Structure formats: structure tokens, C-alpha cells
PDB file of C-alpha atoms in Angstrom:
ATOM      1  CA  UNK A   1     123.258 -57.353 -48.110  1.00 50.00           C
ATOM      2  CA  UNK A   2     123.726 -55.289 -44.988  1.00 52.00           C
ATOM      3  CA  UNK A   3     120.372 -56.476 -43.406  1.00 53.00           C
ATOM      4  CA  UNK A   4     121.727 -59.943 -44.169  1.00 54.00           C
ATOM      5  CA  UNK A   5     124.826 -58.848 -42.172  1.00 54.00           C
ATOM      6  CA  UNK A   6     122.567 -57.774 -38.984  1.00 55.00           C
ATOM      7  CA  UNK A   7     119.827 -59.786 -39.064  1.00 56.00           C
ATOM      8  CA  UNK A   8     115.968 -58.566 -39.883  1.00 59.00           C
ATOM      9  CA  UNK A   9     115.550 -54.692 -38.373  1.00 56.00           C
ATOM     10  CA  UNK A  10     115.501 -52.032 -40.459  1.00 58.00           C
ATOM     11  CA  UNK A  11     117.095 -50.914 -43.910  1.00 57.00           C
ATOM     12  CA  UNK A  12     119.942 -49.088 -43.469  1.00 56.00           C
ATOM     13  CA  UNK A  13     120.713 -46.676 -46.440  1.00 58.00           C
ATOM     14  CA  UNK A  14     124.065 -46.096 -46.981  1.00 60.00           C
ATOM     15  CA  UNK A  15     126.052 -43.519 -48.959  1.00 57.00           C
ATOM     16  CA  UNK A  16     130.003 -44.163 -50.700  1.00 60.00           C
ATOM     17  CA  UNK A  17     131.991 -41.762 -51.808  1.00 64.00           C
ATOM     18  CA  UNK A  18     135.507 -42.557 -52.643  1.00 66.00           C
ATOM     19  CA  UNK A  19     137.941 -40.234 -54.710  1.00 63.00           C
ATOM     20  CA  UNK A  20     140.946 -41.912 -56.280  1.00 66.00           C
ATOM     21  CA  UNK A  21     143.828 -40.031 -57.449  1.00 62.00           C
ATOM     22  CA  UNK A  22     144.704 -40.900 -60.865  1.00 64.00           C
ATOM     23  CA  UNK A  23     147.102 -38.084 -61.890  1.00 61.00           C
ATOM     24  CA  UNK A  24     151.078 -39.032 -61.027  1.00 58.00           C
ATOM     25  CA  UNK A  25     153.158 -35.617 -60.196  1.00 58.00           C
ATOM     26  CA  UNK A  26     155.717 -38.211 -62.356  1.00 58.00           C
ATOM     27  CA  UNK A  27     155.049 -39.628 -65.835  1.00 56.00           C
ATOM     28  CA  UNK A  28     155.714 -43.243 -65.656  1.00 58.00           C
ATOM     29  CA  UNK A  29     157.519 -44.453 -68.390  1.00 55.00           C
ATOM     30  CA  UNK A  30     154.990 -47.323 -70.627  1.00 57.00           C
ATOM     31  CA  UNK A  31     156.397 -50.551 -69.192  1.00 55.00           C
ATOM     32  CA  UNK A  32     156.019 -52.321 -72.794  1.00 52.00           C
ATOM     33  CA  UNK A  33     157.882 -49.758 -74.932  1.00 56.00           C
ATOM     34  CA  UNK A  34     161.058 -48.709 -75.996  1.00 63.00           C
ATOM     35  CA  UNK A  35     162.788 -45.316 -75.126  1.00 69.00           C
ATOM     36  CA  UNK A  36     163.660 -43.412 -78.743  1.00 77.00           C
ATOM     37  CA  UNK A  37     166.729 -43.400 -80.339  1.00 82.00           C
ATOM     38  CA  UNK A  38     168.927 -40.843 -80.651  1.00 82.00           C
ATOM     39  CA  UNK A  39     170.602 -40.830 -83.950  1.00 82.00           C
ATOM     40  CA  UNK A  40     167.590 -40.860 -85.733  1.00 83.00           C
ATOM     41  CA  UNK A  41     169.821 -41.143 -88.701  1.00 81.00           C
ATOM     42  CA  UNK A  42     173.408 -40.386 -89.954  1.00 78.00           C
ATOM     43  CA  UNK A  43     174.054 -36.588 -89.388  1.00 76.00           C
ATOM     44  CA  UNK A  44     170.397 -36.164 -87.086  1.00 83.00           C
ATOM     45  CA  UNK A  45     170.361 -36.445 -83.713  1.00 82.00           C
ATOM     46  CA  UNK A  46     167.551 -36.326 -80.956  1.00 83.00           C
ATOM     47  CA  UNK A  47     167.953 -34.624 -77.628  1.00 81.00           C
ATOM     48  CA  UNK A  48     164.699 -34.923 -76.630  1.00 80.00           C
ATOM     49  CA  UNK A  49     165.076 -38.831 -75.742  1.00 78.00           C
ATOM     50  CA  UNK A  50     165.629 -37.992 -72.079  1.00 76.00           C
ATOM     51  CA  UNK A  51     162.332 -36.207 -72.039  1.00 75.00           C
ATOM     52  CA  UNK A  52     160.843 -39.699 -71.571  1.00 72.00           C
ATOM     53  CA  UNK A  53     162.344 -40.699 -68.446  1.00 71.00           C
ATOM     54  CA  UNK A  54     162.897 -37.158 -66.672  1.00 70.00           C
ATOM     55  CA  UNK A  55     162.203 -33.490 -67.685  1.00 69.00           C
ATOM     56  CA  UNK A  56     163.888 -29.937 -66.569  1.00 72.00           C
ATOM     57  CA  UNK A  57     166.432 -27.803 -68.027  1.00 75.00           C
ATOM     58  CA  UNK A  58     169.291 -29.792 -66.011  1.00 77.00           C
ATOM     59  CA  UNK A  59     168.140 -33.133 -67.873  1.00 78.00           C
ATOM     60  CA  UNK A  60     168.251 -31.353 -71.585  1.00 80.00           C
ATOM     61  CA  UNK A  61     171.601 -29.658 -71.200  1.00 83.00           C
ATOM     62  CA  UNK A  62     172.993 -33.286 -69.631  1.00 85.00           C
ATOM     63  CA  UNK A  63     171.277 -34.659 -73.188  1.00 85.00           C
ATOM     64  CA  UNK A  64     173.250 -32.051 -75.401  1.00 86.00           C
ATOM     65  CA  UNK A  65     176.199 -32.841 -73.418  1.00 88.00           C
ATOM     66  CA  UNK A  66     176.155 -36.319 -74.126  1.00 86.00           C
ATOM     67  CA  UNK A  67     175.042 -36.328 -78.203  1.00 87.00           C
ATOM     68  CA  UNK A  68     177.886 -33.529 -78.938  1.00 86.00           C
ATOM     69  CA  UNK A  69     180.190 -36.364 -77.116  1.00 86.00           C
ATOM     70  CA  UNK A  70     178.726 -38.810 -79.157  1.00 85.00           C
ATOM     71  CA  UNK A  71     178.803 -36.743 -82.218  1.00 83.00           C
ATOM     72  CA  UNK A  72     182.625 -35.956 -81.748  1.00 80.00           C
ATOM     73  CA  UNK A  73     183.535 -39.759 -80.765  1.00 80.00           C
ATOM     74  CA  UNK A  74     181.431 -41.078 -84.007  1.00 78.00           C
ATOM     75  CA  UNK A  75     184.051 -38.232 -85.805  1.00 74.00           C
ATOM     76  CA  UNK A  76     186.842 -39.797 -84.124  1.00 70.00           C
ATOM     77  CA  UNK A  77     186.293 -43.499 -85.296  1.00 69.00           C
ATOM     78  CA  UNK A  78     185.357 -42.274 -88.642  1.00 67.00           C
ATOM     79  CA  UNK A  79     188.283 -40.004 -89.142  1.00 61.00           C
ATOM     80  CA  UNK A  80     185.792 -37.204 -90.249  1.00 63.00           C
ATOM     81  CA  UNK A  81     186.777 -33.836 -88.895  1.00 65.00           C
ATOM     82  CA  UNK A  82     185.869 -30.025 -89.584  1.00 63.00           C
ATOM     83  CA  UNK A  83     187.263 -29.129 -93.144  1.00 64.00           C
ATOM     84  CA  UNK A  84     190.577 -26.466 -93.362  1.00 60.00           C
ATOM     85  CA  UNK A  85     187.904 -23.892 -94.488  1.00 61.00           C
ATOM     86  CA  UNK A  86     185.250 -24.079 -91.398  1.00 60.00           C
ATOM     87  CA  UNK A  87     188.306 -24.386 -88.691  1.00 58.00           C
ATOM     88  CA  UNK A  88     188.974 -21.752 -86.450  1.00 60.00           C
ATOM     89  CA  UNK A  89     192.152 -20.138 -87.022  1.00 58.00           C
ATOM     90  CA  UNK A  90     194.527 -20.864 -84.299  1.00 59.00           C
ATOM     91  CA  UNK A  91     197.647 -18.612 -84.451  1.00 71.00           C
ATOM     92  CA  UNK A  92     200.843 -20.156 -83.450  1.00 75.00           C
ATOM     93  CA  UNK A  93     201.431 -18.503 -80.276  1.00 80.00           C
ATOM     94  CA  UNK A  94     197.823 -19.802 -78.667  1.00 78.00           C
ATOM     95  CA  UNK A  95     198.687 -23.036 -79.622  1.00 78.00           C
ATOM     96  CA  UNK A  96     202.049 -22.997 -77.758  1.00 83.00           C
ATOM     97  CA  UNK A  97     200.988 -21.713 -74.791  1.00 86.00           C
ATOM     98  CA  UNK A  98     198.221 -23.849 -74.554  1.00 85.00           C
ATOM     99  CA  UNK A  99     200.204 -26.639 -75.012  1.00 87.00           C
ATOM    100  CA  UNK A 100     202.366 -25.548 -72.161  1.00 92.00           C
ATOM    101  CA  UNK A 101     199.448 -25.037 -70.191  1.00 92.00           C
ATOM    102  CA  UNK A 102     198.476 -28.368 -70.580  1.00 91.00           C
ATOM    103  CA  UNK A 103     201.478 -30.102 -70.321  1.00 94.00           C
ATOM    104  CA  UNK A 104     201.657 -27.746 -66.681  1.00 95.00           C
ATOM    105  CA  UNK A 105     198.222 -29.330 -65.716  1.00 94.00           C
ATOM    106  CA  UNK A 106     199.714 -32.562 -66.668  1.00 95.00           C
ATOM    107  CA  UNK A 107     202.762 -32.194 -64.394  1.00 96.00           C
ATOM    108  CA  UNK A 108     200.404 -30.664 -61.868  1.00 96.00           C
ATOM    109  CA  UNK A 109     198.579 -34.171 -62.074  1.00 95.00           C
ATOM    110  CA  UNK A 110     201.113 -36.575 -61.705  1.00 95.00           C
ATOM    111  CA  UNK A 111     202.485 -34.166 -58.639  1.00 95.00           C
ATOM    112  CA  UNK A 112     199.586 -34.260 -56.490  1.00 95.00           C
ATOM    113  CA  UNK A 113     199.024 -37.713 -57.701  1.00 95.00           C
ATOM    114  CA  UNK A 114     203.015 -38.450 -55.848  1.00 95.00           C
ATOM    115  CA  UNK A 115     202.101 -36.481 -53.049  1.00 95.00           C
ATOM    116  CA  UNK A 116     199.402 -38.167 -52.531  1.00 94.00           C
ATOM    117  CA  UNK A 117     200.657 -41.814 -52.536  1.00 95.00           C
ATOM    118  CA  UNK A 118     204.432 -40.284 -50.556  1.00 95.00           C
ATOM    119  CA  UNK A 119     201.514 -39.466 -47.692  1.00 95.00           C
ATOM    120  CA  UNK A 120     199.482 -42.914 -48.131  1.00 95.00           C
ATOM    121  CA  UNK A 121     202.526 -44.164 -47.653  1.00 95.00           C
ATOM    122  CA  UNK A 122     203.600 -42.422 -44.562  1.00 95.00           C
ATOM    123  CA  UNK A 123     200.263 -42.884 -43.120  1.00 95.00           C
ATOM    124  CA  UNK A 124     200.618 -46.743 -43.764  1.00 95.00           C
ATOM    125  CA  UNK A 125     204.387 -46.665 -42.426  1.00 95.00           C
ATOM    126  CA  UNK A 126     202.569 -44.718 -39.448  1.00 95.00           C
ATOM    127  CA  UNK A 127     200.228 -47.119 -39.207  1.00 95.00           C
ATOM    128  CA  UNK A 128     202.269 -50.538 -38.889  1.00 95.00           C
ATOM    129  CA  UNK A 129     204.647 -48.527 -36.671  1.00 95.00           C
ATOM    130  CA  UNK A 130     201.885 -48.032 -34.241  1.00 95.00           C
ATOM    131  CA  UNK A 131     200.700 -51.499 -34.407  1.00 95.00           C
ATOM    132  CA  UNK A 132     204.222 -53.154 -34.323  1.00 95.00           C
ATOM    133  CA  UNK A 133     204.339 -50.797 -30.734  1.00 95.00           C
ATOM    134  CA  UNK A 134     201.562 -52.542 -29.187  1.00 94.00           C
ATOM    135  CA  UNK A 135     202.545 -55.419 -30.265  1.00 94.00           C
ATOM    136  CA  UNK A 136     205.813 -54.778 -28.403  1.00 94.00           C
ATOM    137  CA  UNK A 137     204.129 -53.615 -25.346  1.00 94.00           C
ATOM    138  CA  UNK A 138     201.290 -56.677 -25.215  1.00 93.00           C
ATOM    139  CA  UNK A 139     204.567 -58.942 -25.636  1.00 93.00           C
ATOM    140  CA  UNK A 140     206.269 -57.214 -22.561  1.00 93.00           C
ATOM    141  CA  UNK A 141     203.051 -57.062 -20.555  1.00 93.00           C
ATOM    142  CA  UNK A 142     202.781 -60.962 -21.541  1.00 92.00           C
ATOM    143  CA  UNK A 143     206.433 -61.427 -20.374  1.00 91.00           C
ATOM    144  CA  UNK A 144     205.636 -59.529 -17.018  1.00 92.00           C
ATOM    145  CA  UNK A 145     202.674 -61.864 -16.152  1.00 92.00           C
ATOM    146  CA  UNK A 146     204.804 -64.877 -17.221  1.00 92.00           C
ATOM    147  CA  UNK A 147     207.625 -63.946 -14.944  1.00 91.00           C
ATOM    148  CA  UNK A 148     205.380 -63.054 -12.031  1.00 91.00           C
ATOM    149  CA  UNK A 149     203.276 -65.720 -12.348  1.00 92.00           C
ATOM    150  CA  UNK A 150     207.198 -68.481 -12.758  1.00 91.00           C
ATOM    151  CA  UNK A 151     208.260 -66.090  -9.870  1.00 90.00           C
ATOM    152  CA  UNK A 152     205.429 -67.082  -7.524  1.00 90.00           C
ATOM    153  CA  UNK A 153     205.370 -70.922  -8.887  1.00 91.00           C
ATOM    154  CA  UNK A 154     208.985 -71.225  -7.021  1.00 90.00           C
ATOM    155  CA  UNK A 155     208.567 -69.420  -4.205  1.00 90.00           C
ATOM    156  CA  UNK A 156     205.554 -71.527  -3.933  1.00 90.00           C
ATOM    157  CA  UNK A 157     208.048 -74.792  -4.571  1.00 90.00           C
ATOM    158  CA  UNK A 158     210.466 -73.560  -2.205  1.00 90.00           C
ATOM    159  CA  UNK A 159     207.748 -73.060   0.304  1.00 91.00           C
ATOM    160  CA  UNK A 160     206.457 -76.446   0.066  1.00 90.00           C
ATOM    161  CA  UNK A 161     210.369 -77.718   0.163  1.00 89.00           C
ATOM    162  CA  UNK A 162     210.945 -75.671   3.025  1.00 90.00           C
ATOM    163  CA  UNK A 163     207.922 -76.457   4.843  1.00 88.00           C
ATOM    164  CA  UNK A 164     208.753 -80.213   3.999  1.00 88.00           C
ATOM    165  CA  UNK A 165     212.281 -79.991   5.098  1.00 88.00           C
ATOM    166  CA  UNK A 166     211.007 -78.676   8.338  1.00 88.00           C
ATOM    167  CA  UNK A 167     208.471 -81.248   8.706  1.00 85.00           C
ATOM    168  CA  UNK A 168     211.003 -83.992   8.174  1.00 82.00           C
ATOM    169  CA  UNK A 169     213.460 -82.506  10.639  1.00 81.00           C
ATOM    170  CA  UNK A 170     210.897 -82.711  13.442  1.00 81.00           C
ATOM    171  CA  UNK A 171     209.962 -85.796  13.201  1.00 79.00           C
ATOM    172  CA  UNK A 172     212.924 -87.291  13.337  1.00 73.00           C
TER     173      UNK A 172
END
């Protein structure tokens, strides 16, 4: 083929090498499946779903995280909770104060959230203050090119009456 390329001379004997990667440093998920479940079935969970798409400590706690949420919400619709026997024993005192606590965080919320709309609010007031100010002053600088600009139309009419005037008078 290559002495067709270059006419008659000599053979030339060539050599290929070529190297192809074909490891990823990522596992590519198969394009035709489907990623597992994770409630395998009622009561059995799988954490190791994620595993499929990414892999690292970060990715498995992120995994528990979200089956104990979904674990606790599938409780919640089903009105399943822990029986009197396996709760933990909250004395009446904890409870109290963490309700207090919480209703603190609560009224620490809606604080910061007030604060935070009183100073929006400022900054808006601020805001349209500052425009409605150079508004004011474009209107006077307006008003101060209008009158000089009226100003020098008449005295440029009472020039050209003037110099009229004076025209007339000495011709006749």
C-alpha cells in the first residue's frame, strides 16, 4: 500500500505500536441498566445503592443518612413507632427543657428572620431614596438647561428686535 502511495522505489517496512488506555480512574455506570433498589423489601434496606454511581466514605454515610430518613418517614405515614418497652426513657425535666430550648430556637428564628426583612427593608427605603435624589437633581439640572437655553432664545429675540428697531429708525 505504501509503495502504491510513492510510486515504484523501494519497500519501506514499517513498525505500529499504539497503546490504548482502557482502564477509567471512574466506573461508568452500564448505560442499559437500572441502579438497585433500596428497600429490597419491607423492613430491609440497601445502602450500598450509591456504590454504583460514586464510592468513598462521604457517599456511604450520605446513603445511611438518607435510608434512616426514609425509614423514619415510611414510620410516619404508617403510624408505626418504637413500642413503650424499646423507648428511651425521657424524664420529665429533659423533656421540658428541651422543649423550651426549642421553642427559644424557634423565637430565635422568626427574630433574625424580622431583622432581616426590617434591614431589606431599610436597604430598599435607602435605595428608592437615593434614586428619587437623582431624579430630583437630573430634573433641576434639566430645568437649568431649559431656562438657560429660554434665557438666551429672548435675548436672542430682543436682539433681533432691537437690531430691527434700529434698522428701521435709520432708514427712515
Amino acid at each position: 500500500m505504501i509503495r502504491r502511495w510513492l510510486g515504484n522505489g523501494k519497500d519501506i517496512g514499517t513498525v505500529w505500536r499504539g497503546y490504548e488506555k482502557v482502564a477509567h480512574s471512574l466506573l461508568l455506570p452500564n448505560q442499559g441498566s437500572t441502579y438497585s433498589k433500596i428497600q429490597l423489601d419491607q423492613g430491609l434496606w440497601y445502602t450500598g445503592a450509591m456504590e454504583e454511581v460514586a464510592t468513598g466514605i462521604d457517599m456511604g454515610a450520605m446513603m445511611g443518612e438518607n435510608v434512616a430518613a426514609l425509614i423514619v418517614e415510611q414510620w410516619g405515614k404508617e403510624g408505626v413507632y418504637l413500642s413503650k418497652d424499646r423507648r428511651r426513657p425521657i424524664d420529665e425535666e429533659e423533656e421540658r427543657r428541651r422543649e423550651e430550648e426549642r421553642r427559644w430556637r424557634e423565637e430565635e428564628r422568626k427574630r433574625k428572620e424580622e431583622e432581616k426583612r426590617t434591614r431589606e427593608e431599610e436597604e430598599e427605603q435607602k435605595r428608592r431614596d437615593e434614586e428619587r435624589k437623582r431624579e430630583e437633581e437630573r430634573k433641576r439640572k434639566n430645568d437649568e438647561e431649559w431656562k438657560k437655553w429660554w434665557d438666551g432664545f429672548w435675548e436672542s429675540v430682543l436682539k433681533v428686535v432691537h437690531f430691527l428697531i434700529t434698522a428701521l429708525f435709520f432708514i427712515y
